[in-house]
Amino acid sequence: MMRDTIVGRIPNMTSGRGARSRRKGDAKNIIEIRNLVKDYPLGSTTVHALRRMDLDIQEGDFLSIVGPSGSGKTTLLNVIGCIDHATDGSVKVGGTEITTLDDRQITDMRLHRIGFIFQTFNLIPVLDVRENVEFPLLLMKTMSKTEVRTRAEKLIDEVGLTEFVDHRPAELSGGQRQRVAIARALVTNPDIVLADEPTANLDSVTGAQILDLMRTMNKIEKTTFIFSTHDANVLKYARDIIKIKDGQIVKG
């Protein structure tokens, strides 16, 4: 059974990164994008997915990116999340220019600062629920095995999957797999969580509980959440909404 709130029970995992300010007046840009271009080759043509985009996102924001299919929403998340490379332009995450990072630095950025909730889950099929959620903590090598297990099981409980903790992804429904992916993204307490249609495979009640969990983490830890979504319920939770069409931000 998922709890309605986790206020006061999210462990402080800011060690090594410095405590995050919680005062609204201290808000600063955690993401700064300038003149961003992303092109994809498609046969003999070129798809212009992002077209000279400028965007600032403040630390601690709870933001939704909306737009029709093919508008560039997922591409933008992938570039911010260091999953895809920009063709041109500047992308700074936490003051670091990510377009010039090497593979090791990109891996470190994704592991320590960014959580990603994929539309296709991207769970490891040979690992059970607990092991999938524990995996990024083990890669970080900053916590004892006991701390890793405690942290993972807390997040698994929060997404309502305690009774499925020993199940592998193939033994779970689509909605359950989505909840595992959400727990895995939140378990490292990242600075930024990027979520591509995070409620797409969830019923309305579970989706609302997951959004409450994310909003509580946003409030307590000042985690920045960026959603790509068509879900009107997600938009109700958003503090800011960015509209994209044809790879460009639409004003108004």
Short mmCIF file of N, CA, C and O in Angstrom, two decimals, residues 127-131 156 159-169 171-173 176 179-180:
data_model
loop_
_atom_site.label_atom_id
_atom_site.label_comp_id
_atom_site.label_asym_id
_atom_site.label_seq_id
_atom_site.Cartn_x
_atom_site.Cartn_y
_atom_site.Cartn_z
N LEU A 127 17.64 -8.99 -13.38
CA LEU A 127 17.62 -8.53 -12.00
C LEU A 127 16.19 -8.41 -11.51
O LEU A 127 15.29 -8.07 -12.27
N ASP A 128 15.97 -8.68 -10.21
CA ASP A 128 14.63 -8.52 -9.65
C ASP A 128 14.38 -7.04 -9.32
O ASP A 128 15.24 -6.17 -9.56
N VAL A 129 13.22 -6.75 -8.78
CA VAL A 129 12.84 -5.37 -8.50
C VAL A 129 13.85 -4.70 -7.58
O VAL A 129 14.35 -3.59 -7.86
N ARG A 130 14.19 -5.36 -6.46
CA ARG A 130 15.14 -4.77 -5.51
C ARG A 130 16.49 -4.51 -6.17
O ARG A 130 17.09 -3.44 -6.00
N GLU A 131 16.96 -5.46 -6.93
CA GLU A 131 18.29 -5.33 -7.56
C GLU A 131 18.30 -4.23 -8.61
O GLU A 131 19.31 -3.51 -8.75
N ILE A 156 11.01 1.36 -2.98
CA ILE A 156 10.12 0.31 -3.49
C ILE A 156 8.80 0.34 -2.75
O ILE A 156 7.72 0.19 -3.34
N VAL A 159 6.56 3.27 -3.91
CA VAL A 159 5.85 3.10 -5.18
C VAL A 159 4.93 1.88 -5.15
O VAL A 159 4.37 1.47 -6.17
N GLY A 160 4.77 1.28 -3.97
CA GLY A 160 3.77 0.25 -3.78
C GLY A 160 4.11 -1.12 -4.31
O GLY A 160 3.22 -1.88 -4.71
N LEU A 161 5.40 -1.49 -4.30
CA LEU A 161 5.82 -2.77 -4.88
C LEU A 161 6.53 -3.70 -3.90
O LEU A 161 7.22 -4.62 -4.32
N THR A 162 6.34 -3.48 -2.61
CA THR A 162 7.05 -4.31 -1.62
C THR A 162 6.77 -5.80 -1.82
O THR A 162 7.68 -6.63 -1.72
N GLU A 163 5.53 -6.15 -2.13
CA GLU A 163 5.20 -7.58 -2.27
C GLU A 163 5.76 -8.18 -3.56
O GLU A 163 5.76 -9.41 -3.73
N PHE A 164 6.29 -7.34 -4.45
CA PHE A 164 6.87 -7.83 -5.70
C PHE A 164 8.39 -7.67 -5.74
O PHE A 164 9.00 -7.77 -6.80
N VAL A 165 9.00 -7.46 -4.60
CA VAL A 165 10.40 -7.09 -4.53
C VAL A 165 11.33 -8.14 -5.14
O VAL A 165 12.41 -7.82 -5.66
N ASP A 166 10.92 -9.41 -5.12
CA ASP A 166 11.76 -10.48 -5.65
C ASP A 166 11.39 -10.87 -7.08
O ASP A 166 11.94 -11.83 -7.62
N HIS A 167 10.49 -10.14 -7.70
CA HIS A 167 10.05 -10.45 -9.06
C HIS A 167 10.96 -9.79 -10.09
O HIS A 167 11.43 -8.68 -9.90
N ARG A 168 11.16 -10.46 -11.20
CA ARG A 168 11.90 -9.89 -12.31
C ARG A 168 10.93 -9.13 -13.22
O ARG A 168 9.71 -9.35 -13.17
N PRO A 169 11.46 -8.24 -14.09
CA PRO A 169 10.59 -7.41 -14.92
C PRO A 169 9.56 -8.19 -15.74
O PRO A 169 8.42 -7.74 -15.89
N GLU A 171 7.92 -10.63 -14.98
CA GLU A 171 6.83 -11.10 -14.13
C GLU A 171 5.92 -9.96 -13.66
O GLU A 171 5.01 -10.19 -12.86
N LEU A 172 6.17 -8.76 -14.16
CA LEU A 172 5.43 -7.59 -13.74
C LEU A 172 4.58 -7.04 -14.88
O LEU A 172 4.90 -7.22 -16.06
N SER A 173 3.51 -6.33 -14.53
CA SER A 173 2.71 -5.64 -15.52
C SER A 173 3.45 -4.39 -16.00
O SER A 173 4.46 -3.97 -15.40
N GLN A 176 3.53 -1.81 -13.24
CA GLN A 176 4.48 -2.16 -12.18
C GLN A 176 5.91 -1.89 -12.62
O GLN A 176 6.73 -1.39 -11.85
N ARG A 179 6.67 1.70 -12.30
CA ARG A 179 6.93 2.10 -10.92
C ARG A 179 8.34 1.71 -10.47
O ARG A 179 8.98 2.43 -9.70
N VAL A 180 8.84 0.57 -10.95
CA VAL A 180 10.23 0.20 -10.67
C VAL A 180 11.17 1.25 -11.28
O VAL A 180 12.13 1.69 -10.64
#
